[in-house]
Amino acid sequence: RLIHELRAERGEDVEFFRIESPHGHDAFLINLNQICDPIAKFLDRV
């Protein structure tokens, strides 16, 4: 989150997504329903 805030303060185009999960730092491997939309939006922009 800190990196996002610092880059946003510099005017960079950044987004931050928080994944709520009891699975810790590997949550993105399990909770695909929470990351599909943010990833799809990113891929649409590149």
mmCIF file of C-alpha atoms in Angstrom:
data_model
loop_
_atom_site.group_PDB
_atom_site.id
_atom_site.type_symbol
_atom_site.label_atom_id
_atom_site.label_comp_id
_atom_site.label_asym_id
_atom_site.label_seq_id
_atom_site.Cartn_x
_atom_site.Cartn_y
_atom_site.Cartn_z
ATOM 1 C CA ARG A 1 0.000 0.000 0.000
ATOM 2 C CA LEU A 2 2.829 2.397 0.796
ATOM 3 C CA ILE A 3 4.368 1.953 -2.646
ATOM 4 C CA HIS A 4 0.984 2.685 -4.221
ATOM 5 C CA GLU A 5 0.546 5.840 -2.136
ATOM 6 C CA LEU A 6 4.033 7.127 -2.938
ATOM 7 C CA ARG A 7 3.649 6.517 -6.658
ATOM 8 C CA ALA A 8 0.179 8.102 -6.681
ATOM 9 C CA GLU A 9 1.599 11.190 -4.951
ATOM 10 C CA ARG A 10 4.102 11.452 -7.805
ATOM 11 C CA GLY A 11 1.208 11.511 -10.257
ATOM 12 C CA GLU A 12 1.785 8.027 -11.617
ATOM 13 C CA ASP A 13 -1.156 6.005 -12.942
ATOM 14 C CA VAL A 14 -1.426 3.339 -10.229
ATOM 15 C CA GLU A 15 -4.209 1.254 -8.702
ATOM 16 C CA PHE A 16 -4.390 -0.690 -5.462
ATOM 17 C CA PHE A 17 -6.500 -3.779 -4.862
ATOM 18 C CA ARG A 18 -6.803 -5.484 -1.507
ATOM 19 C CA ILE A 19 -7.722 -9.167 -1.381
ATOM 20 C CA GLU A 20 -9.611 -10.172 1.747
ATOM 21 C CA SER A 21 -8.761 -13.752 2.672
ATOM 22 C CA PRO A 22 -7.816 -15.903 5.656
ATOM 23 C CA HIS A 23 -5.166 -17.582 3.469
ATOM 24 C CA GLY A 24 -2.416 -14.987 3.907
ATOM 25 C CA HIS A 25 -0.058 -13.917 1.132
ATOM 26 C CA ASP A 26 -1.080 -16.853 -1.088
ATOM 27 C CA ALA A 27 -4.691 -15.676 -1.222
ATOM 28 C CA PHE A 28 -4.395 -14.653 -4.870
ATOM 29 C CA LEU A 29 -3.822 -18.317 -5.733
ATOM 30 C CA ILE A 30 -7.081 -19.352 -4.087
ATOM 31 C CA ASN A 31 -9.443 -16.377 -4.312
ATOM 32 C CA LEU A 32 -9.534 -16.033 -8.084
ATOM 33 C CA ASN A 33 -12.975 -14.448 -7.969
ATOM 34 C CA GLN A 34 -11.434 -11.393 -6.273
ATOM 35 C CA ILE A 35 -8.662 -10.874 -8.810
ATOM 36 C CA CYS A 36 -10.324 -11.652 -12.143
ATOM 37 C CA ASP A 37 -11.947 -8.224 -12.590
ATOM 38 C CA PRO A 38 -8.862 -6.158 -11.670
ATOM 39 C CA ILE A 39 -6.650 -8.251 -13.953
ATOM 40 C CA ALA A 40 -9.144 -8.054 -16.825
ATOM 41 C CA LYS A 41 -9.361 -4.255 -16.466
ATOM 42 C CA PHE A 42 -5.567 -4.017 -16.502
ATOM 43 C CA LEU A 43 -5.257 -6.203 -19.585
ATOM 44 C CA ASP A 44 -7.872 -4.117 -21.399
ATOM 45 C CA ARG A 45 -5.651 -1.049 -20.892
ATOM 46 C CA VAL A 46 -2.405 -2.532 -22.200
#
